[in-house]
Coordinates of N, CA and C and ligand atoms in Angstrom, one line a residue:
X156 N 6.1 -19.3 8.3 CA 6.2 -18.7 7.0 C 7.3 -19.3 6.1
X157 N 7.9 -19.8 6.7 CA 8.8 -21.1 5.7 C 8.9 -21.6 4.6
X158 N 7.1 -22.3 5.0 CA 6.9 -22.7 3.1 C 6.0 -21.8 2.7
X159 N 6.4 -20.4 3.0 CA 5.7 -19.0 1.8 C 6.8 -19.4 0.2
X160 N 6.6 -19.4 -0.8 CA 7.1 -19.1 -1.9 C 8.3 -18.1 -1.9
X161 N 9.1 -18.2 -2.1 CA 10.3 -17.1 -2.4 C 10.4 -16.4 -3.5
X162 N 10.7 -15.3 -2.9 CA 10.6 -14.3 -3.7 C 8.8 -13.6 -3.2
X163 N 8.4 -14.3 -3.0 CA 7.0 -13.7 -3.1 C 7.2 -12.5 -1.5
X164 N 7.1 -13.6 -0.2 CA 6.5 -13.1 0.8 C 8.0 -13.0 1.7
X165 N 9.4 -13.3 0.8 CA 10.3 -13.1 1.6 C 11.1 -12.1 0.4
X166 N 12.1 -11.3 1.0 CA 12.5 -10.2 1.1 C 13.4 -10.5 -0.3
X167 N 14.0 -10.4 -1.3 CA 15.0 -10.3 -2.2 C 16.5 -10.8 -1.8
X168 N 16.9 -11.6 -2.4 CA 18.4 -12.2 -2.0 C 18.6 -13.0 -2.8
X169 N 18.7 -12.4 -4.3 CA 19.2 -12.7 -5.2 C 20.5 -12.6 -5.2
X170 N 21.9 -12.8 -4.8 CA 22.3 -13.3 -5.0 C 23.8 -12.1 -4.9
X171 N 22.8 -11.4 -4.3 CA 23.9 -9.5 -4.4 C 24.6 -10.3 -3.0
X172 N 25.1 -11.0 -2.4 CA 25.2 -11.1 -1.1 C 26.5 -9.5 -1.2
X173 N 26.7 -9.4 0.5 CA 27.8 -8.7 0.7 C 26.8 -7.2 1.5
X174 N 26.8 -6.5 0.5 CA 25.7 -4.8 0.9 C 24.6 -5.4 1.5
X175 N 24.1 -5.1 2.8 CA 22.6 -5.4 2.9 C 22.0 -4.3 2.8
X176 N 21.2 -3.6 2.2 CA 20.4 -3.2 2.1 C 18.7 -3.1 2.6
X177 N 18.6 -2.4 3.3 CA 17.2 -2.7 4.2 C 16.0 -2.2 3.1
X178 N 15.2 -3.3 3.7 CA 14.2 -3.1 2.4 C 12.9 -3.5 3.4
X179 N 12.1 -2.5 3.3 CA 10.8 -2.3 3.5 C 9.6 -2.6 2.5
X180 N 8.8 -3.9 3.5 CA 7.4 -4.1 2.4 C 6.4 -3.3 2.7
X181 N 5.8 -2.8 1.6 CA 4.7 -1.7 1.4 C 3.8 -2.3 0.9
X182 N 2.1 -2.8 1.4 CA 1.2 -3.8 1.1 C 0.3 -3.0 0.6
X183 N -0.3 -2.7 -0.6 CA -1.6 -2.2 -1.0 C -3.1 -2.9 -0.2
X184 N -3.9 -2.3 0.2 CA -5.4 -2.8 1.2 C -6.4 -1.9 0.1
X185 N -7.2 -2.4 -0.1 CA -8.5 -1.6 -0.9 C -9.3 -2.5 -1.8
X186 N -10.5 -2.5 -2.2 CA -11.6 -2.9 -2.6 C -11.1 -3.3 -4.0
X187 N -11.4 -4.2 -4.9 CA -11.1 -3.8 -6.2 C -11.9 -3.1 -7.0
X188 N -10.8 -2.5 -7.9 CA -10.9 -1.6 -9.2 C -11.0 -0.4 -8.4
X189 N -10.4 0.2 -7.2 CA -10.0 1.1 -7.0 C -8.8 1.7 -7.4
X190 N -7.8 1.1 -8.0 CA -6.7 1.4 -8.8 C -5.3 0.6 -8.3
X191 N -5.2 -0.1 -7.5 CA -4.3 -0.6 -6.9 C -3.1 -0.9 -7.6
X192 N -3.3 -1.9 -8.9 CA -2.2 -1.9 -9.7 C -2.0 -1.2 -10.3
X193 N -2.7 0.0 -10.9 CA -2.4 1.3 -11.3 C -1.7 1.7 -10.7
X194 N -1.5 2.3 -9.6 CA -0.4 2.8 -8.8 C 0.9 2.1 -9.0
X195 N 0.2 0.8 -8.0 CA 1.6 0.1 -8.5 C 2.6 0.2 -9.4
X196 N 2.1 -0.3 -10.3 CA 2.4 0.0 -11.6 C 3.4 1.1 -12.7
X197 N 2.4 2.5 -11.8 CA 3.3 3.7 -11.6 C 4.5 3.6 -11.2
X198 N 4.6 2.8 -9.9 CA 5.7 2.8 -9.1 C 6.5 2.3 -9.6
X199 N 6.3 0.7 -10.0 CA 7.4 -0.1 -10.9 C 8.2 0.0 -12.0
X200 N 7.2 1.6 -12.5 CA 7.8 2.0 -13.9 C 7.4 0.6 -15.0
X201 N 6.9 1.4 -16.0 CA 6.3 0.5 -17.3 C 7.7 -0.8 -17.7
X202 N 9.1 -0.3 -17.5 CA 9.6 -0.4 -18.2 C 10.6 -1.9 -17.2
X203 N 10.6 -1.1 -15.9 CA 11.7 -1.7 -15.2 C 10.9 -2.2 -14.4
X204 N 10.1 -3.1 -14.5 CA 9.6 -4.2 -13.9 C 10.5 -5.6 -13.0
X205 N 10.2 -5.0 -11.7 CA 11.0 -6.1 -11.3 C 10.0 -6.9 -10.3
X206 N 9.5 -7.7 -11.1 CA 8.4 -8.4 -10.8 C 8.2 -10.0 -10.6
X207 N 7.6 -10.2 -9.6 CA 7.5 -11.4 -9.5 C 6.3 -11.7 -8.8
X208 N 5.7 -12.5 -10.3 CA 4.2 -12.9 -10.5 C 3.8 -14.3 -10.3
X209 N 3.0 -14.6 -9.1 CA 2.4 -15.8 -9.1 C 0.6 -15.6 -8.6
X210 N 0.3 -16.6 -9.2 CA -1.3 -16.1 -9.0 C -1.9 -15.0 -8.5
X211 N -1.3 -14.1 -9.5 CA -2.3 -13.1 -9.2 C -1.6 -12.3 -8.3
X212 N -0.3 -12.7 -7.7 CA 0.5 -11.8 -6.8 C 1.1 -11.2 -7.5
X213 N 1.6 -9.3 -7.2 CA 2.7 -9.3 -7.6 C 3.4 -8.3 -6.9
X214 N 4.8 -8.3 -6.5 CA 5.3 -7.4 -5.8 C 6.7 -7.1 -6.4
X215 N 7.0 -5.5 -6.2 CA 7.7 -4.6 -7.0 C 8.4 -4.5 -6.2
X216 N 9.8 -4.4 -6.6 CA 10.8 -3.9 -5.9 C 11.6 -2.3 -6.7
X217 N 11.9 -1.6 -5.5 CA 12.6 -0.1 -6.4 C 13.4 0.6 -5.2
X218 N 14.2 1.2 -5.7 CA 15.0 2.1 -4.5 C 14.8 3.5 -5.4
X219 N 14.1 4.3 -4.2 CA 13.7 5.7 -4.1 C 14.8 6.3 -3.1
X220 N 15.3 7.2 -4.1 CA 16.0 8.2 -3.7 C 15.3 9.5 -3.2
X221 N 15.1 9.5 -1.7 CA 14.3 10.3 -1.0 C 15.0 11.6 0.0
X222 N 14.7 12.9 -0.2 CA 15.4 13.6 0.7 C 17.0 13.2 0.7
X223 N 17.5 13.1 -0.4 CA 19.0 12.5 -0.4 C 19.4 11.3 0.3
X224 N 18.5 10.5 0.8 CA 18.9 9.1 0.9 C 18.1 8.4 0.1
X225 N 18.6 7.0 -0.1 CA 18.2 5.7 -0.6 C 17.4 4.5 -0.2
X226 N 16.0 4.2 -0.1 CA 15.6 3.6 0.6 C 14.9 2.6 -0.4
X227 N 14.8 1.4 -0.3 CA 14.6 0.3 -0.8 C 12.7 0.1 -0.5
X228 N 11.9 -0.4 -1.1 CA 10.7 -0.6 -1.1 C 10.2 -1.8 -1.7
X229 N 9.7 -2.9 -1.7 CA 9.0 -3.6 -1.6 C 7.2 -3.4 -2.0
X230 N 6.8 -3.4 -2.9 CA 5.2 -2.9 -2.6 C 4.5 -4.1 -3.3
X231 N 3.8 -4.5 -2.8 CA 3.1 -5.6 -2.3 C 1.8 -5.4 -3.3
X232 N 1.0 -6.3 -4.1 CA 0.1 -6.0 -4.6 C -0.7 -7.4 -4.4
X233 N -1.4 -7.7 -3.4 CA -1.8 -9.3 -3.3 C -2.7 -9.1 -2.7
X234 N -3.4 -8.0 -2.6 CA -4.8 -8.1 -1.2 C -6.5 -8.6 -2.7
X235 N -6.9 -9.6 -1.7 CA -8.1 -9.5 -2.6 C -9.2 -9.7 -2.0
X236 N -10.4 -9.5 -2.0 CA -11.4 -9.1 -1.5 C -12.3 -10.4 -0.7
X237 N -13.0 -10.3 -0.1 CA -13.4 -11.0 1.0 C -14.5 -11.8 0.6
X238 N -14.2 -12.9 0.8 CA -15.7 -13.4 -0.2 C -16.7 -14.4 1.7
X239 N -17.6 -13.9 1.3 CA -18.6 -14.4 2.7 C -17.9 -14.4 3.5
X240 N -17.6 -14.0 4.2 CA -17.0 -13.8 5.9 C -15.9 -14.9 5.7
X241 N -15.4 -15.4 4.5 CA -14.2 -16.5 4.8 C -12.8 -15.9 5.1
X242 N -12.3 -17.1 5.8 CA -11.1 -16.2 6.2 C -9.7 -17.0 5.2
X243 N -9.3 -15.9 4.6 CA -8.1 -16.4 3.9 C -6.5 -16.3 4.4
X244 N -5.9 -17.0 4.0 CA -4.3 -17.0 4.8 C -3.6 -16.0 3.9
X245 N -4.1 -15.7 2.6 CA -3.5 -14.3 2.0 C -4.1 -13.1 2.5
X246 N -5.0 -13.2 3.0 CA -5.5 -11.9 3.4 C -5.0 -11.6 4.9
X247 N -5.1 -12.8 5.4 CA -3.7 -12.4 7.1 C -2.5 -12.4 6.8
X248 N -2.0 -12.9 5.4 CA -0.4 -12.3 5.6 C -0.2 -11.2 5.2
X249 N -1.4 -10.7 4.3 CA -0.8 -9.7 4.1 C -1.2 -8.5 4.7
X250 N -1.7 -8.6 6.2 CA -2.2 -7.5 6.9 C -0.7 -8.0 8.0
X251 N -0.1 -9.2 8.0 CA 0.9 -9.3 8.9 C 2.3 -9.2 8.7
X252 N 2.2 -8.9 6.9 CA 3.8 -8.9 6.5 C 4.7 -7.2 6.4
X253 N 3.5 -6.5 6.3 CA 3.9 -4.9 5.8 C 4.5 -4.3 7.0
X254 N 5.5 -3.6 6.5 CA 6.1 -2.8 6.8 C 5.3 -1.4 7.1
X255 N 4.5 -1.6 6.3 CA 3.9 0.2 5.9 C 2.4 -0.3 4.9
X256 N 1.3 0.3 5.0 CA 0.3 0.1 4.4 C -0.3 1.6 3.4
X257 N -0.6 0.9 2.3 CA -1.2 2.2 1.4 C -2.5 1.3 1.4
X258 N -4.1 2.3 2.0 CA -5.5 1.4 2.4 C -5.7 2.4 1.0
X259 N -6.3 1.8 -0.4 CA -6.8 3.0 -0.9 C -8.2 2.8 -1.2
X260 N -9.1 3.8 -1.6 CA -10.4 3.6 -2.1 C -10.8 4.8 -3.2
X261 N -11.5 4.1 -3.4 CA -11.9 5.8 -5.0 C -12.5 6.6 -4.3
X262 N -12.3 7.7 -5.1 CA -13.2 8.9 -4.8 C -14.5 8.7 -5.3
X263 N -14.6 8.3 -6.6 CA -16.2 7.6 -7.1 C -17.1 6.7 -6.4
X264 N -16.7 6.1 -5.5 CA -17.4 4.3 -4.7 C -17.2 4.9 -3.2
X265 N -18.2 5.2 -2.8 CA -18.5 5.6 -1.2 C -18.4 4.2 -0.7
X266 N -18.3 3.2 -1.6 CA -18.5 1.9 -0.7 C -17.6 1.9 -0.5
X267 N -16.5 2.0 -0.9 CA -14.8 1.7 -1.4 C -14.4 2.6 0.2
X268 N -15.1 3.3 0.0 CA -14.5 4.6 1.1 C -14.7 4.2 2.8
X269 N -15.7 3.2 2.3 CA -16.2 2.4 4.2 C -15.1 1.4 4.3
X270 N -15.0 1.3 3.0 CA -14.1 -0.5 2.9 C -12.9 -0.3 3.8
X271 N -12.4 1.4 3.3 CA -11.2 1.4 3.6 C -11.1 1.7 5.3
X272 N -12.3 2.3 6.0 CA -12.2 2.5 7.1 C -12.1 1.2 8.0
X273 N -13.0 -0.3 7.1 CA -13.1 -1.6 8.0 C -11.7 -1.8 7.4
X274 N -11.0 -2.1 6.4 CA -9.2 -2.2 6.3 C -8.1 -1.8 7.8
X275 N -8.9 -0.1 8.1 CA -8.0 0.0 9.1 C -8.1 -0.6 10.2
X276 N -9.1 -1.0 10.2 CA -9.7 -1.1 11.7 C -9.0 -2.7 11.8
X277 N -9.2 -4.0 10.8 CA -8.8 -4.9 10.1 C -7.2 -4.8 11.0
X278 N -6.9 -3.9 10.4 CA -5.4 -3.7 10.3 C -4.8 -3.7 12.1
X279 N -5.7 -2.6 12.8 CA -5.2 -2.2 14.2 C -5.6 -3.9 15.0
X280 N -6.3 -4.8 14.8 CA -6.6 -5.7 15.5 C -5.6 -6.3 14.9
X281 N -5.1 -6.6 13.7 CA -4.1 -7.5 13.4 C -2.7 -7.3 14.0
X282 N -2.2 -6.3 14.0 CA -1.2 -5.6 14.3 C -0.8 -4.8 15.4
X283 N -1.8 -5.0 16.8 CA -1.9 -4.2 18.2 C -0.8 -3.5 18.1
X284 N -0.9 -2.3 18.9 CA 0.2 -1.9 19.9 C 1.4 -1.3 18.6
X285 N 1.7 -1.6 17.6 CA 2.6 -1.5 16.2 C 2.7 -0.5 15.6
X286 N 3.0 0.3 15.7 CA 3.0 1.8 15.2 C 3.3 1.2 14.1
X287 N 2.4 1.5 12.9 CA 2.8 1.4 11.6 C 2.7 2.3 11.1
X288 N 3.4 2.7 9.9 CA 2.8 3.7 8.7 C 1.8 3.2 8.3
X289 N 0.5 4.0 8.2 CA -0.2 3.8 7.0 C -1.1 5.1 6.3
X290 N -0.9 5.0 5.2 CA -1.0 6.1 4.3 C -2.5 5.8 3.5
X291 N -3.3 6.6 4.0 CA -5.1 6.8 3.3 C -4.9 7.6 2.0
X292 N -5.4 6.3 0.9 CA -5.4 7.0 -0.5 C -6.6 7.4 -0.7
X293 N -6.9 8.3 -2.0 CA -8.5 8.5 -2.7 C -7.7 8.8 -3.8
X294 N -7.9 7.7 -4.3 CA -7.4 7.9 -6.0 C -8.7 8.6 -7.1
X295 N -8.0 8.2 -7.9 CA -9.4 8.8 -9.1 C -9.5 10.4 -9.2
X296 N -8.8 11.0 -8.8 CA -9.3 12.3 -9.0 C -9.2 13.4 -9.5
X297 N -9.2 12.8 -10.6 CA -9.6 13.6 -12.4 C -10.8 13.1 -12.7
X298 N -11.6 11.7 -11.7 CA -12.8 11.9 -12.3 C -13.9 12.7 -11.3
X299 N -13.6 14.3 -11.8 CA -14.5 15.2 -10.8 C -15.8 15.1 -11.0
X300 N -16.7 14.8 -12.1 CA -18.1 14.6 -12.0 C -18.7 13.5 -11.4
X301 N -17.8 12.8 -11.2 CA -18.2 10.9 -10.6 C -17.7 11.5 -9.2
X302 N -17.1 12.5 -8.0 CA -16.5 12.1 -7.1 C -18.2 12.2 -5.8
X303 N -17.9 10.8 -4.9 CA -19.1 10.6 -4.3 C -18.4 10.9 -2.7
X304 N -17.2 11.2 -2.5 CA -16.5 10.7 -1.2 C -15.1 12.5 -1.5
X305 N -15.4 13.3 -0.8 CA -15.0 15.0 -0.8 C -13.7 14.9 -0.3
X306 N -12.9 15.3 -0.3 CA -11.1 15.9 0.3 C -11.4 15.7 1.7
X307 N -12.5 16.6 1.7 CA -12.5 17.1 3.4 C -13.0 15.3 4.2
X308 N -13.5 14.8 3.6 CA -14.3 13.3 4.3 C -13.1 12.5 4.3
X309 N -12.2 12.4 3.6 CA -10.9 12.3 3.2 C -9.9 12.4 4.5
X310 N -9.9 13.5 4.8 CA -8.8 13.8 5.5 C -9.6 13.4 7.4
X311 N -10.6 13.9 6.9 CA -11.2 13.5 8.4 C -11.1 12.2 9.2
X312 N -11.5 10.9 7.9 CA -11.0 10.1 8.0 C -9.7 9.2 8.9
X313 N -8.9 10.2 7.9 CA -7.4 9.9 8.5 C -7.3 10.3 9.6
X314 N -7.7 11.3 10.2 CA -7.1 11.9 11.4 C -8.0 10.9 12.9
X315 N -9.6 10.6 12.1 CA -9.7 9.8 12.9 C -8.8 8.2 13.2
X316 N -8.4 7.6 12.1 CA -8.0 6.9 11.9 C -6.3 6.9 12.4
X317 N -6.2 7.7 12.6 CA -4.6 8.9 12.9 C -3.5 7.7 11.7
X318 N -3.8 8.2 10.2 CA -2.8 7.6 9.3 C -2.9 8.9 8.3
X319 N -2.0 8.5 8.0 CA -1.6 9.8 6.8 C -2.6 9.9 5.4
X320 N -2.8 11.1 4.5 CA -4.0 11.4 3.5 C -3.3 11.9 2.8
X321 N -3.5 11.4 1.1 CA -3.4 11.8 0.2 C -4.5 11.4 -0.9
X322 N -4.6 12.4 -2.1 CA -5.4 12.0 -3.0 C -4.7 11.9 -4.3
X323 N -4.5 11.1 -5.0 CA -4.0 10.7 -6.0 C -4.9 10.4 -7.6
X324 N -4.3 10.8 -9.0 CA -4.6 10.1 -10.2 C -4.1 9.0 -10.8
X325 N -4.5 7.6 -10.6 CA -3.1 7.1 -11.3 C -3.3 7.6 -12.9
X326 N -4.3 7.8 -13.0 CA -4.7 8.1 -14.5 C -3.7 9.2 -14.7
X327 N -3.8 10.1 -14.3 CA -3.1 11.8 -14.8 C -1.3 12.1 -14.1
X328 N -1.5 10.3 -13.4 CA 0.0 10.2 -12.8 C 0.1 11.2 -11.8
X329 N -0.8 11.8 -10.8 CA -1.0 12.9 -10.4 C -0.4 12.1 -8.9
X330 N 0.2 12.9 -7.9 CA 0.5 13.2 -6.7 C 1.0 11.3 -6.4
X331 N 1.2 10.8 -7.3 CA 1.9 9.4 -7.1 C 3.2 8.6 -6.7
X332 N 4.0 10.0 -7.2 CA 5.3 10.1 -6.7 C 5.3 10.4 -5.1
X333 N 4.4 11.5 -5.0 CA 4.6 11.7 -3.7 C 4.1 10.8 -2.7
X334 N 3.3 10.0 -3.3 CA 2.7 9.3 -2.3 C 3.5 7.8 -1.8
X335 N 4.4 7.7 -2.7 CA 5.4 6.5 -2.3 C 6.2 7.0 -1.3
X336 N 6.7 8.4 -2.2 CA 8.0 9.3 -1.3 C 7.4 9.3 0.5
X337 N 6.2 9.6 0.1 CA 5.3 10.0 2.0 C 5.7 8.4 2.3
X338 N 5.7 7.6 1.5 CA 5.3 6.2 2.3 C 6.8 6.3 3.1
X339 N 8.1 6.6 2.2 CA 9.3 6.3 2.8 C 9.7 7.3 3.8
X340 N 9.3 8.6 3.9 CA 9.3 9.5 5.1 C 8.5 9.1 6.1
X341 N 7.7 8.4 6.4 CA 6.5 7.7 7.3 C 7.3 6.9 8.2
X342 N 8.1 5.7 7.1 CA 9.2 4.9 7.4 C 10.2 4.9 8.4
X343 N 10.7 6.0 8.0 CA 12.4 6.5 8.3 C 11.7 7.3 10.0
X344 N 10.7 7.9 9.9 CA 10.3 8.6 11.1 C 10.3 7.6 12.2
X345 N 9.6 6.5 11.8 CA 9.6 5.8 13.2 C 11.0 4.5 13.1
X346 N 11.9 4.7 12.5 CA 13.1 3.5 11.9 C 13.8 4.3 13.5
X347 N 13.6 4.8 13.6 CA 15.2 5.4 14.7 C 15.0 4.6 16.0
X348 N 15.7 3.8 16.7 CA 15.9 3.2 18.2 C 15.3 1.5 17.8
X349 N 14.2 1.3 16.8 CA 13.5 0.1 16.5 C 14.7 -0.7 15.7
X350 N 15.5 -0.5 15.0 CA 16.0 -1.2 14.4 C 18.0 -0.6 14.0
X351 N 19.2 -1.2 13.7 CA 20.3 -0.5 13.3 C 20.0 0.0 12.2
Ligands
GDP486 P1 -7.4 -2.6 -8.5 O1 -8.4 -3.6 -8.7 O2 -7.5 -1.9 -7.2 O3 -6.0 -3.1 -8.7 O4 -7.6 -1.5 -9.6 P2 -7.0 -1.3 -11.1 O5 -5.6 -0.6 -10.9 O6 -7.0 -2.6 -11.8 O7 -7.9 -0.2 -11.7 C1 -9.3 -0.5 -11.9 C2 -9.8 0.4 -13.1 O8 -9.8 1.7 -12.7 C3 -8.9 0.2 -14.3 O9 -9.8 0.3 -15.4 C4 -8.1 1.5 -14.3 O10 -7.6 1.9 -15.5 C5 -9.0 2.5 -13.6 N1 -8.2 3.5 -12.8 C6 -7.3 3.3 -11.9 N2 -6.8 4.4 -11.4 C7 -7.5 5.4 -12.0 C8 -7.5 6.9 -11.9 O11 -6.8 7.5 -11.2 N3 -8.4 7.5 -12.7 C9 -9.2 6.8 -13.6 N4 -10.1 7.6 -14.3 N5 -9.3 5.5 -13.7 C10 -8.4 4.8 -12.9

């Protein structure tokens, strides 16, 4: 991983030396035009963009003040979709660099909704044995006359999948906070004995 790009696929060290600060990468997984950089996006705040963009990559950095501590985030927005069974080296790093995975798919695209169950499955072969976080989105849901994929199919999912469920708007900014906050409680749950 050496000659990965900096700044991209390696961790922030700009130049604060002294404080380390532990920082966790968080990789978006899901179909396009399920919302991914919408969320994102959410996350990064319009305003305070700390971003760093190369083809089509981009990943945010923010520290969330959660439960009265401070936890540093990383979120990853580089997953892109599979074209003929090829295998790409962005698409294994970024099933191999995350800390924590947010798989999302719409509530509108039942296809979206399979995609996300072959993501996990994607994910547990890549990552054996690794207790990770990962957190099952269904975005979109303000659009209730389009929804093709129910709460309840939703949650079922997850539990087969045993990862965490939420349903989110990025449109109506709905349940998006919480869904990063879940990411960093997910985090911290399994941080204790693995690491100082
Ligand atoms: P990505 O390809 O997964 O990164 O998806 P984008 O974030 O680019 O979103 C794809 C399209 O869906 C864009 O037109 C977004 O404005 C729209 N979109 C994303 N999230 C929502 C949502 O929660 N509700 C609605 N109605 N549209 C959304």
């Amino acid at each position: 991983r050496a000659a990965a790009p900096r700044g991209s696929w390696s961790s922030d060290s700009s130049g604060s030396s002294g404080s380390w600060e532990p920082l966790y990468r968080v990789v978006l997984l899901g179909d396009p035009g399920v919302g991914k950089t919408s969320l994102v996006n959410l996350f990064a705040g319009v305003q305070e963009r700390d971003l760093l963009e190369q083809h089509g990559e981009a990943a945010y950095k923010r520290t969330l003040s959660v439960d009265g501590e401070e936890t540093t985030l990383l979120v990853m927005d580089a997953w892109e979709p599979e074209q003929r069974g090829e295998e790409s080296r962005r698409r294994s790093q970024c099933l191999q660099v995350g800390n924590a995975y947010i798989i999302v798919y719409s509530i509108t695209d039942r296809g979206s909704f399979e995609s996300a169950s072959e993501l996990r499955i994607q994910l547990r072969h890549a990552r054996q044995a690794e207790d990770i976080p990962i957190i099952l989105v269904g975005n979109k849901t303000d659009l209730v006359r389009c929804r093709e994929v129910s709460v309840e199919e939703g949650r079922a999912c997850a539990v087969v999948f045993d990862c965490k469920f939420i349903e989110t708007s990025a449109a109506l900014q709905h349940n998006v906070a919480e869904l990063f906050e879940g990411v960093v409680r997910q985090i911290r749950l399994r941080r204790g004995g693995k690491e100082a």
